[in-house]
Amino acid sequence: MKTTDLKQDPHRVREHRENVLEVAIGREVRAFRHKQEITVAELSTATGLSIGMLSKIENGNTSPSLTTLQTLANALSVPLTAFFRGFEETRMAVHTKAGEGVELEREGTRANHQYNLLGHIGANTSGVIVEPYLISLSNEADIFPTFQHGGIETIYMLEGEIDYRHGEEVYPLKPGDTLFFDADAAHGPEVLTLLPARYLSIICYPQTR
């Protein structure tokens, strides 16, 4: 498999709580600027702050003074407290113990196909919704219809063997195999080769506000 350079380090940590506040403020400043379709140069002219300083603020690389934040708030026509919104939001975690996932019946599923939603977090600061499912196919399971929906989906095979269709291609999946795909193409199990079969299905899509 070809090595890919990732843009984020999943093991990166912040040494100081202050850095988290700076990043939260920077994200809000950038978000308000984009929402109003104002360029950095235009905001620089409106506030008297240099483009370099604005870049540092938006990237969380400096601690802006209250005077600077008030100047930005006036230029962007938002209350000063709006810049702290992201920092004050509660970050959620969902712990689902074995066997306690919420069993769902998705439209189009057949008898002996079991969907267990393993957790769900709604609106969040990432702007992305993630739905992790544990899907179980029994010995008597019927064939899935194909599904189509927005977002990106990842399948990780835990048990059994299936041939999984994505668009015009069919992929044989065995325990330990992963399939990562654009979920807008028709997809679903095509052949249930070895049952019982279980796999994780993780669907990611942009949240709508």
JSON list of C-alpha atoms in Angstrom, two decimals:
[
{"chain": "A", "resi": 1, "resn": "MET", "atom": "CA", "xyz": [0.00, 0.00, 0.00]},
{"chain": "A", "resi": 2, "resn": "LYS", "atom": "CA", "xyz": [1.37, 3.41, -0.96]},
{"chain": "A", "resi": 3, "resn": "THR", "atom": "CA", "xyz": [2.37, 5.66, 1.94]},
{"chain": "A", "resi": 4, "resn": "THR", "atom": "CA", "xyz": [0.27, 8.84, 2.15]},
{"chain": "A", "resi": 5, "resn": "ASP", "atom": "CA", "xyz": [1.25, 12.01, 3.97]},
{"chain": "A", "resi": 6, "resn": "LEU", "atom": "CA", "xyz": [-1.55, 12.90, 6.38]},
{"chain": "A", "resi": 7, "resn": "LYS", "atom": "CA", "xyz": [-2.39, 16.52, 7.08]},
{"chain": "A", "resi": 8, "resn": "GLN", "atom": "CA", "xyz": [-3.17, 15.85, 10.75]},
{"chain": "A", "resi": 9, "resn": "ASP", "atom": "CA", "xyz": [-1.19, 14.08, 13.44]},
{"chain": "A", "resi": 10, "resn": "PRO", "atom": "CA", "xyz": [-3.64, 11.91, 15.43]},
{"chain": "A", "resi": 11, "resn": "HIS", "atom": "CA", "xyz": [-1.15, 11.75, 18.31]},
{"chain": "A", "resi": 12, "resn": "ARG", "atom": "CA", "xyz": [-0.51, 15.48, 18.58]},
{"chain": "A", "resi": 13, "resn": "VAL", "atom": "CA", "xyz": [-1.19, 16.97, 22.00]},
{"chain": "A", "resi": 14, "resn": "ARG", "atom": "CA", "xyz": [-1.38, 20.54, 23.23]},
{"chain": "A", "resi": 15, "resn": "GLU", "atom": "CA", "xyz": [0.98, 21.38, 26.05]},
{"chain": "A", "resi": 16, "resn": "HIS", "atom": "CA", "xyz": [-1.04, 24.27, 27.48]},
{"chain": "A", "resi": 17, "resn": "ARG", "atom": "CA", "xyz": [-4.73, 24.91, 27.94]},
{"chain": "A", "resi": 18, "resn": "GLU", "atom": "CA", "xyz": [-4.12, 28.46, 26.70]},
{"chain": "A", "resi": 19, "resn": "ASN", "atom": "CA", "xyz": [-3.26, 27.09, 23.27]},
{"chain": "A", "resi": 20, "resn": "VAL", "atom": "CA", "xyz": [-6.69, 25.46, 23.06]},
{"chain": "A", "resi": 21, "resn": "LEU", "atom": "CA", "xyz": [-8.33, 28.83, 23.77]},
{"chain": "A", "resi": 22, "resn": "GLU", "atom": "CA", "xyz": [-6.20, 30.54, 21.14]},
{"chain": "A", "resi": 23, "resn": "VAL", "atom": "CA", "xyz": [-7.15, 27.95, 18.52]},
{"chain": "A", "resi": 24, "resn": "ALA", "atom": "CA", "xyz": [-10.84, 28.22, 19.42]},
{"chain": "A", "resi": 25, "resn": "ILE", "atom": "CA", "xyz": [-10.74, 32.01, 19.08]},
{"chain": "A", "resi": 26, "resn": "GLY", "atom": "CA", "xyz": [-8.89, 31.77, 15.77]},
{"chain": "A", "resi": 27, "resn": "ARG", "atom": "CA", "xyz": [-11.44, 29.35, 14.34]},
{"chain": "A", "resi": 28, "resn": "GLU", "atom": "CA", "xyz": [-14.30, 31.66, 15.25]},
{"chain": "A", "resi": 29, "resn": "VAL", "atom": "CA", "xyz": [-12.60, 34.74, 13.78]},
{"chain": "A", "resi": 30, "resn": "ARG", "atom": "CA", "xyz": [-11.97, 32.85, 10.52]},
{"chain": "A", "resi": 31, "resn": "ALA", "atom": "CA", "xyz": [-15.52, 31.46, 10.46]},
{"chain": "A", "resi": 32, "resn": "PHE", "atom": "CA", "xyz": [-17.10, 34.91, 10.89]},
{"chain": "A", "resi": 33, "resn": "ARG", "atom": "CA", "xyz": [-14.79, 36.38, 8.25]},
{"chain": "A", "resi": 34, "resn": "HIS", "atom": "CA", "xyz": [-15.66, 33.64, 5.74]},
{"chain": "A", "resi": 35, "resn": "LYS", "atom": "CA", "xyz": [-19.37, 33.94, 6.51]},
{"chain": "A", "resi": 36, "resn": "GLN", "atom": "CA", "xyz": [-19.24, 37.63, 5.64]},
{"chain": "A", "resi": 37, "resn": "GLU", "atom": "CA", "xyz": [-17.02, 36.95, 2.62]},
{"chain": "A", "resi": 38, "resn": "ILE", "atom": "CA", "xyz": [-14.32, 39.30, 3.87]},
{"chain": "A", "resi": 39, "resn": "THR", "atom": "CA", "xyz": [-10.72, 38.73, 2.82]},
{"chain": "A", "resi": 40, "resn": "VAL", "atom": "CA", "xyz": [-7.84, 38.96, 5.28]},
{"chain": "A", "resi": 41, "resn": "ALA", "atom": "CA", "xyz": [-6.67, 42.10, 3.48]},
{"chain": "A", "resi": 42, "resn": "GLU", "atom": "CA", "xyz": [-10.09, 43.71, 3.85]},
{"chain": "A", "resi": 43, "resn": "LEU", "atom": "CA", "xyz": [-10.24, 42.82, 7.55]},
{"chain": "A", "resi": 44, "resn": "SER", "atom": "CA", "xyz": [-6.74, 44.24, 7.97]},
{"chain": "A", "resi": 45, "resn": "THR", "atom": "CA", "xyz": [-7.87, 47.54, 6.46]},
{"chain": "A", "resi": 46, "resn": "ALA", "atom": "CA", "xyz": [-11.00, 47.63, 8.64]},
{"chain": "A", "resi": 47, "resn": "THR", "atom": "CA", "xyz": [-9.16, 46.92, 11.89]},
{"chain": "A", "resi": 48, "resn": "GLY", "atom": "CA", "xyz": [-5.71, 48.39, 11.38]},
{"chain": "A", "resi": 49, "resn": "LEU", "atom": "CA", "xyz": [-4.19, 45.01, 12.25]},
{"chain": "A", "resi": 50, "resn": "SER", "atom": "CA", "xyz": [-1.52, 43.65, 9.94]},
{"chain": "A", "resi": 51, "resn": "ILE", "atom": "CA", "xyz": [-2.23, 40.70, 7.66]},
{"chain": "A", "resi": 52, "resn": "GLY", "atom": "CA", "xyz": [0.51, 38.78, 9.46]},
{"chain": "A", "resi": 53, "resn": "MET", "atom": "CA", "xyz": [-1.10, 39.39, 12.85]},
{"chain": "A", "resi": 54, "resn": "LEU", "atom": "CA", "xyz": [-4.53, 38.35, 11.56]},
{"chain": "A", "resi": 55, "resn": "SER", "atom": "CA", "xyz": [-2.99, 35.17, 10.15]},
{"chain": "A", "resi": 56, "resn": "LYS", "atom": "CA", "xyz": [-1.43, 34.37, 13.53]},
{"chain": "A", "resi": 57, "resn": "ILE", "atom": "CA", "xyz": [-4.77, 34.97, 15.30]},
{"chain": "A", "resi": 58, "resn": "GLU", "atom": "CA", "xyz": [-6.74, 32.78, 12.89]},
{"chain": "A", "resi": 59, "resn": "ASN", "atom": "CA", "xyz": [-4.19, 29.97, 13.17]},
{"chain": "A", "resi": 60, "resn": "GLY", "atom": "CA", "xyz": [-4.13, 30.11, 16.98]},
{"chain": "A", "resi": 61, "resn": "ASN", "atom": "CA", "xyz": [-0.48, 31.12, 17.07]},
{"chain": "A", "resi": 62, "resn": "THR", "atom": "CA", "xyz": [-0.86, 34.18, 19.29]},
{"chain": "A", "resi": 63, "resn": "SER", "atom": "CA", "xyz": [-2.89, 35.38, 22.27]},
{"chain": "A", "resi": 64, "resn": "PRO", "atom": "CA", "xyz": [-4.84, 38.45, 21.11]},
{"chain": "A", "resi": 65, "resn": "SER", "atom": "CA", "xyz": [-5.51, 41.12, 23.72]},
{"chain": "A", "resi": 66, "resn": "LEU", "atom": "CA", "xyz": [-9.06, 42.06, 24.70]},
{"chain": "A", "resi": 67, "resn": "THR", "atom": "CA", "xyz": [-8.56, 45.34, 22.85]},
{"chain": "A", "resi": 68, "resn": "THR", "atom": "CA", "xyz": [-7.66, 43.43, 19.68]},
{"chain": "A", "resi": 69, "resn": "LEU", "atom": "CA", "xyz": [-10.63, 41.10, 20.08]},
{"chain": "A", "resi": 70, "resn": "GLN", "atom": "CA", "xyz": [-12.97, 44.06, 20.59]},
{"chain": "A", "resi": 71, "resn": "THR", "atom": "CA", "xyz": [-11.60, 45.65, 17.43]},
{"chain": "A", "resi": 72, "resn": "LEU", "atom": "CA", "xyz": [-12.25, 42.41, 15.51]},
{"chain": "A", "resi": 73, "resn": "ALA", "atom": "CA", "xyz": [-15.72, 42.09, 17.02]},
{"chain": "A", "resi": 74, "resn": "ASN", "atom": "CA", "xyz": [-16.61, 45.61, 15.90]},
{"chain": "A", "resi": 75, "resn": "ALA", "atom": "CA", "xyz": [-15.29, 45.02, 12.38]},
{"chain": "A", "resi": 76, "resn": "LEU", "atom": "CA", "xyz": [-17.18, 41.72, 12.06]},
{"chain": "A", "resi": 77, "resn": "SER", "atom": "CA", "xyz": [-20.35, 43.06, 13.77]},
{"chain": "A", "resi": 78, "resn": "VAL", "atom": "CA", "xyz": [-20.44, 40.27, 16.37]},
{"chain": "A", "resi": 79, "resn": "PRO", "atom": "CA", "xyz": [-20.37, 40.36, 20.18]},
{"chain": "A", "resi": 80, "resn": "LEU", "atom": "CA", "xyz": [-16.97, 39.88, 21.79]},
{"chain": "A", "resi": 81, "resn": "THR", "atom": "CA", "xyz": [-18.23, 36.73, 23.54]},
{"chain": "A", "resi": 82, "resn": "ALA", "atom": "CA", "xyz": [-18.88, 35.08, 20.16]},
{"chain": "A", "resi": 83, "resn": "PHE", "atom": "CA", "xyz": [-15.15, 34.39, 19.81]},
{"chain": "A", "resi": 84, "resn": "PHE", "atom": "CA", "xyz": [-15.22, 32.14, 22.90]},
{"chain": "A", "resi": 85, "resn": "ARG", "atom": "CA", "xyz": [-18.17, 30.02, 21.75]},
{"chain": "A", "resi": 86, "resn": "GLY", "atom": "CA", "xyz": [-16.08, 27.14, 20.42]},
{"chain": "A", "resi": 87, "resn": "PHE", "atom": "CA", "xyz": [-13.96, 27.00, 23.57]},
{"chain": "A", "resi": 88, "resn": "GLU", "atom": "CA", "xyz": [-17.01, 26.82, 25.85]},
{"chain": "A", "resi": 89, "resn": "GLU", "atom": "CA", "xyz": [-18.83, 24.10, 23.90]},
{"chain": "A", "resi": 90, "resn": "THR", "atom": "CA", "xyz": [-19.06, 20.69, 25.56]},
{"chain": "A", "resi": 91, "resn": "ARG", "atom": "CA", "xyz": [-17.08, 17.92, 23.85]},
{"chain": "A", "resi": 92, "resn": "MET", "atom": "CA", "xyz": [-19.00, 14.67, 23.97]},
{"chain": "A", "resi": 93, "resn": "ALA", "atom": "CA", "xyz": [-17.91, 11.06, 24.20]},
{"chain": "A", "resi": 94, "resn": "VAL", "atom": "CA", "xyz": [-20.16, 8.01, 23.84]},
{"chain": "A", "resi": 95, "resn": "HIS", "atom": "CA", "xyz": [-19.21, 4.72, 25.52]},
{"chain": "A", "resi": 96, "resn": "THR", "atom": "CA", "xyz": [-21.19, 1.71, 24.29]},
{"chain": "A", "resi": 97, "resn": "LYS", "atom": "CA", "xyz": [-20.53, -1.58, 26.06]},
{"chain": "A", "resi": 98, "resn": "ALA", "atom": "CA", "xyz": [-20.58, -4.91, 24.26]},
{"chain": "A", "resi": 99, "resn": "GLY", "atom": "CA", "xyz": [-24.09, -5.89, 23.26]},
{"chain": "A", "resi": 100, "resn": "GLU", "atom": "CA", "xyz": [-25.59, -2.50, 24.17]},
{"chain": "A", "resi": 101, "resn": "GLY", "atom": "CA", "xyz": [-25.68, -0.83, 20.75]},
{"chain": "A", "resi": 102, "resn": "VAL", "atom": "CA", "xyz": [-29.04, 0.53, 19.62]},
{"chain": "A", "resi": 103, "resn": "GLU", "atom": "CA", "xyz": [-30.57, -1.96, 17.20]},
{"chain": "A", "resi": 104, "resn": "LEU", "atom": "CA", "xyz": [-32.00, -0.25, 14.14]},
{"chain": "A", "resi": 105, "resn": "GLU", "atom": "CA", "xyz": [-34.00, -1.33, 11.13]},
{"chain": "A", "resi": 106, "resn": "ARG", "atom": "CA", "xyz": [-32.79, 0.55, 8.07]},
{"chain": "A", "resi": 107, "resn": "GLU", "atom": "CA", "xyz": [-35.07, 0.96, 5.10]},
{"chain": "A", "resi": 108, "resn": "GLY", "atom": "CA", "xyz": [-34.48, -1.87, 2.66]},
{"chain": "A", "resi": 109, "resn": "THR", "atom": "CA", "xyz": [-32.87, -4.33, 5.08]},
{"chain": "A", "resi": 110, "resn": "ARG", "atom": "CA", "xyz": [-34.07, -7.94, 5.10]},
{"chain": "A", "resi": 111, "resn": "ALA", "atom": "CA", "xyz": [-34.72, -10.59, 7.74]},
{"chain": "A", "resi": 112, "resn": "ASN", "atom": "CA", "xyz": [-31.74, -11.68, 9.84]},
{"chain": "A", "resi": 113, "resn": "HIS", "atom": "CA", "xyz": [-29.74, -8.56, 9.02]},
{"chain": "A", "resi": 114, "resn": "GLN", "atom": "CA", "xyz": [-28.94, -6.78, 12.27]},
{"chain": "A", "resi": 115, "resn": "TYR", "atom": "CA", "xyz": [-27.79, -3.16, 12.47]},
{"chain": "A", "resi": 116, "resn": "ASN", "atom": "CA", "xyz": [-26.44, -1.92, 15.81]},
{"chain": "A", "resi": 117, "resn": "LEU", "atom": "CA", "xyz": [-25.62, 1.78, 16.07]},
{"chain": "A", "resi": 118, "resn": "LEU", "atom": "CA", "xyz": [-22.57, 1.94, 18.35]},
{"chain": "A", "resi": 119, "resn": "GLY", "atom": "CA", "xyz": [-22.77, 5.65, 19.15]},
{"chain": "A", "resi": 120, "resn": "HIS", "atom": "CA", "xyz": [-23.86, 9.01, 17.81]},
{"chain": "A", "resi": 121, "resn": "ILE", "atom": "CA", "xyz": [-22.79, 12.61, 18.39]},
{"chain": "A", "resi": 122, "resn": "GLY", "atom": "CA", "xyz": [-24.92, 15.28, 16.74]},
{"chain": "A", "resi": 123, "resn": "ALA", "atom": "CA", "xyz": [-23.82, 18.86, 16.12]},
{"chain": "A", "resi": 124, "resn": "ASN", "atom": "CA", "xyz": [-20.14, 19.29, 17.02]},
{"chain": "A", "resi": 125, "resn": "THR", "atom": "CA", "xyz": [-17.20, 21.57, 16.33]},
{"chain": "A", "resi": 126, "resn": "SER", "atom": "CA", "xyz": [-15.67, 19.30, 13.67]},
{"chain": "A", "resi": 127, "resn": "GLY", "atom": "CA", "xyz": [-18.57, 19.87, 11.26]},
{"chain": "A", "resi": 128, "resn": "VAL", "atom": "CA", "xyz": [-18.70, 16.11, 10.56]},
{"chain": "A", "resi": 129, "resn": "ILE", "atom": "CA", "xyz": [-21.26, 13.50, 11.62]},
{"chain": "A", "resi": 130, "resn": "VAL", "atom": "CA", "xyz": [-19.93, 9.96, 12.17]},
{"chain": "A", "resi": 131, "resn": "GLU", "atom": "CA", "xyz": [-22.22, 6.92, 12.48]},
{"chain": "A", "resi": 132, "resn": "PRO", "atom": "CA", "xyz": [-20.52, 3.64, 13.48]},
{"chain": "A", "resi": 133, "resn": "TYR", "atom": "CA", "xyz": [-22.54, 0.44, 12.96]},
{"chain": "A", "resi": 134, "resn": "LEU", "atom": "CA", "xyz": [-21.94, -3.21, 13.77]},
{"chain": "A", "resi": 135, "resn": "ILE", "atom": "CA", "xyz": [-23.66, -5.24, 11.04]},
{"chain": "A", "resi": 136, "resn": "SER", "atom": "CA", "xyz": [-24.39, -8.93, 11.56]},
{"chain": "A", "resi": 137, "resn": "LEU", "atom": "CA", "xyz": [-25.56, -11.37, 8.88]},
{"chain": "A", "resi": 138, "resn": "SER", "atom": "CA", "xyz": [-26.88, -14.72, 10.12]},
{"chain": "A", "resi": 139, "resn": "ASN", "atom": "CA", "xyz": [-26.80, -18.10, 8.42]},
{"chain": "A", "resi": 140, "resn": "GLU", "atom": "CA", "xyz": [-30.28, -17.45, 7.04]},
{"chain": "A", "resi": 141, "resn": "ALA", "atom": "CA", "xyz": [-29.70, -13.86, 6.02]},
{"chain": "A", "resi": 142, "resn": "ASP", "atom": "CA", "xyz": [-31.17, -12.72, 2.75]},
{"chain": "A", "resi": 143, "resn": "ILE", "atom": "CA", "xyz": [-29.13, -10.62, 0.30]},
{"chain": "A", "resi": 144, "resn": "PHE", "atom": "CA", "xyz": [-28.97, -6.87, 0.92]},
{"chain": "A", "resi": 145, "resn": "PRO", "atom": "CA", "xyz": [-30.37, -4.48, -1.63]},
{"chain": "A", "resi": 146, "resn": "THR", "atom": "CA", "xyz": [-27.79, -1.90, -2.65]},
{"chain": "A", "resi": 147, "resn": "PHE", "atom": "CA", "xyz": [-27.71, 1.38, -0.77]},
{"chain": "A", "resi": 148, "resn": "GLN", "atom": "CA", "xyz": [-26.83, 4.90, -1.86]},
{"chain": "A", "resi": 149, "resn": "HIS", "atom": "CA", "xyz": [-26.35, 7.85, 0.48]},
{"chain": "A", "resi": 150, "resn": "GLY", "atom": "CA", "xyz": [-24.08, 10.84, 0.93]},
{"chain": "A", "resi": 151, "resn": "GLY", "atom": "CA", "xyz": [-20.71, 10.79, 2.64]},
{"chain": "A", "resi": 152, "resn": "ILE", "atom": "CA", "xyz": [-17.76, 8.44, 2.96]},
{"chain": "A", "resi": 153, "resn": "GLU", "atom": "CA", "xyz": [-18.05, 4.91, 4.34]},
{"chain": "A", "resi": 154, "resn": "THR", "atom": "CA", "xyz": [-15.46, 2.52, 5.77]},
{"chain": "A", "resi": 155, "resn": "ILE", "atom": "CA", "xyz": [-16.09, -1.19, 6.20]},
{"chain": "A", "resi": 156, "resn": "TYR", "atom": "CA", "xyz": [-13.87, -3.37, 8.40]},
{"chain": "A", "resi": 157, "resn": "MET", "atom": "CA", "xyz": [-14.51, -7.12, 8.22]},
{"chain": "A", "resi": 158, "resn": "LEU", "atom": "CA", "xyz": [-14.60, -8.90, 11.59]},
{"chain": "A", "resi": 159, "resn": "GLU", "atom": "CA", "xyz": [-15.97, -12.38, 10.87]},
{"chain": "A", "resi": 160, "resn": "GLY", "atom": "CA", "xyz": [-17.07, -14.47, 7.90]},
{"chain": "A", "resi": 161, "resn": "GLU", "atom": "CA", "xyz": [-16.58, -13.67, 4.23]},
{"chain": "A", "resi": 162, "resn": "ILE", "atom": "CA", "xyz": [-18.66, -11.61, 1.79]},
{"chain": "A", "resi": 163, "resn": "ASP", "atom": "CA", "xyz": [-18.33, -10.18, -1.70]},
{"chain": "A", "resi": 164, "resn": "TYR", "atom": "CA", "xyz": [-19.18, -6.50, -1.42]},
{"chain": "A", "resi": 165, "resn": "ARG", "atom": "CA", "xyz": [-20.34, -4.42, -4.38]},
{"chain": "A", "resi": 166, "resn": "HIS", "atom": "CA", "xyz": [-19.41, -0.79, -4.89]},
{"chain": "A", "resi": 167, "resn": "GLY", "atom": "CA", "xyz": [-20.63, 0.63, -8.18]},
{"chain": "A", "resi": 168, "resn": "GLU", "atom": "CA", "xyz": [-19.48, -1.72, -10.94]},
{"chain": "A", "resi": 169, "resn": "GLU", "atom": "CA", "xyz": [-16.80, -3.42, -8.83]},
{"chain": "A", "resi": 170, "resn": "VAL", "atom": "CA", "xyz": [-17.13, -6.35, -6.40]},
{"chain": "A", "resi": 171, "resn": "TYR", "atom": "CA", "xyz": [-14.58, -6.81, -3.60]},
{"chain": "A", "resi": 172, "resn": "PRO", "atom": "CA", "xyz": [-14.04, -10.08, -1.67]},
{"chain": "A", "resi": 173, "resn": "LEU", "atom": "CA", "xyz": [-13.82, -9.23, 2.03]},
{"chain": "A", "resi": 174, "resn": "LYS", "atom": "CA", "xyz": [-12.31, -11.48, 4.69]},
{"chain": "A", "resi": 175, "resn": "PRO", "atom": "CA", "xyz": [-11.57, -10.82, 8.39]},
{"chain": "A", "resi": 176, "resn": "GLY", "atom": "CA", "xyz": [-9.14, -7.91, 8.69]},
{"chain": "A", "resi": 177, "resn": "ASP", "atom": "CA", "xyz": [-9.98, -6.48, 5.25]},
{"chain": "A", "resi": 178, "resn": "THR", "atom": "CA", "xyz": [-11.02, -2.84, 4.89]},
{"chain": "A", "resi": 179, "resn": "LEU", "atom": "CA", "xyz": [-13.07, -1.15, 2.17]},
{"chain": "A", "resi": 180, "resn": "PHE", "atom": "CA", "xyz": [-13.14, 2.66, 2.08]},
{"chain": "A", "resi": 181, "resn": "PHE", "atom": "CA", "xyz": [-15.45, 4.29, -0.45]},
{"chain": "A", "resi": 182, "resn": "ASP", "atom": "CA", "xyz": [-17.67, 7.13, -1.65]},
{"chain": "A", "resi": 183, "resn": "ALA", "atom": "CA", "xyz": [-21.12, 6.11, -0.41]},
{"chain": "A", "resi": 184, "resn": "ASP", "atom": "CA", "xyz": [-22.92, 7.97, -3.20]},
{"chain": "A", "resi": 185, "resn": "ALA", "atom": "CA", "xyz": [-22.32, 4.94, -5.47]},
{"chain": "A", "resi": 186, "resn": "ALA", "atom": "CA", "xyz": [-24.64, 1.92, -5.10]},
{"chain": "A", "resi": 187, "resn": "HIS", "atom": "CA", "xyz": [-23.12, -0.48, -2.57]},
{"chain": "A", "resi": 188, "resn": "GLY", "atom": "CA", "xyz": [-23.91, -3.52, -0.44]},
{"chain": "A", "resi": 189, "resn": "PRO", "atom": "CA", "xyz": [-23.12, -7.23, 0.06]},
{"chain": "A", "resi": 190, "resn": "GLU", "atom": "CA", "xyz": [-23.45, -9.15, -3.19]},
{"chain": "A", "resi": 191, "resn": "VAL", "atom": "CA", "xyz": [-22.52, -12.69, -2.16]},
{"chain": "A", "resi": 192, "resn": "LEU", "atom": "CA", "xyz": [-22.55, -14.07, 1.39]},
{"chain": "A", "resi": 193, "resn": "THR", "atom": "CA", "xyz": [-19.64, -16.47, 1.04]},
{"chain": "A", "resi": 194, "resn": "LEU", "atom": "CA", "xyz": [-19.10, -17.59, 4.64]},
{"chain": "A", "resi": 195, "resn": "LEU", "atom": "CA", "xyz": [-21.68, -17.01, 7.38]},
{"chain": "A", "resi": 196, "resn": "PRO", "atom": "CA", "xyz": [-22.20, -15.84, 10.02]},
{"chain": "A", "resi": 197, "resn": "ALA", "atom": "CA", "xyz": [-20.56, -12.58, 8.99]},
{"chain": "A", "resi": 198, "resn": "ARG", "atom": "CA", "xyz": [-19.98, -9.40, 10.98]},
{"chain": "A", "resi": 199, "resn": "TYR", "atom": "CA", "xyz": [-18.39, -6.13, 9.98]},
{"chain": "A", "resi": 200, "resn": "LEU", "atom": "CA", "xyz": [-18.06, -2.54, 11.16]},
{"chain": "A", "resi": 201, "resn": "SER", "atom": "CA", "xyz": [-19.55, 0.12, 8.91]},
{"chain": "A", "resi": 202, "resn": "ILE", "atom": "CA", "xyz": [-18.51, 3.71, 9.69]},
{"chain": "A", "resi": 203, "resn": "ILE", "atom": "CA", "xyz": [-20.32, 6.44, 7.76]},
{"chain": "A", "resi": 204, "resn": "CYS", "atom": "CA", "xyz": [-19.09, 10.05, 7.77]},
{"chain": "A", "resi": 205, "resn": "TYR", "atom": "CA", "xyz": [-20.89, 13.03, 6.26]},
{"chain": "A", "resi": 206, "resn": "PRO", "atom": "CA", "xyz": [-20.99, 16.83, 6.72]},
{"chain": "A", "resi": 207, "resn": "GLN", "atom": "CA", "xyz": [-23.39, 18.08, 9.36]},
{"chain": "A", "resi": 208, "resn": "THR", "atom": "CA", "xyz": [-25.97, 20.63, 8.29]},
{"chain": "A", "resi": 209, "resn": "ARG", "atom": "CA", "xyz": [-26.67, 23.61, 10.49]}
]
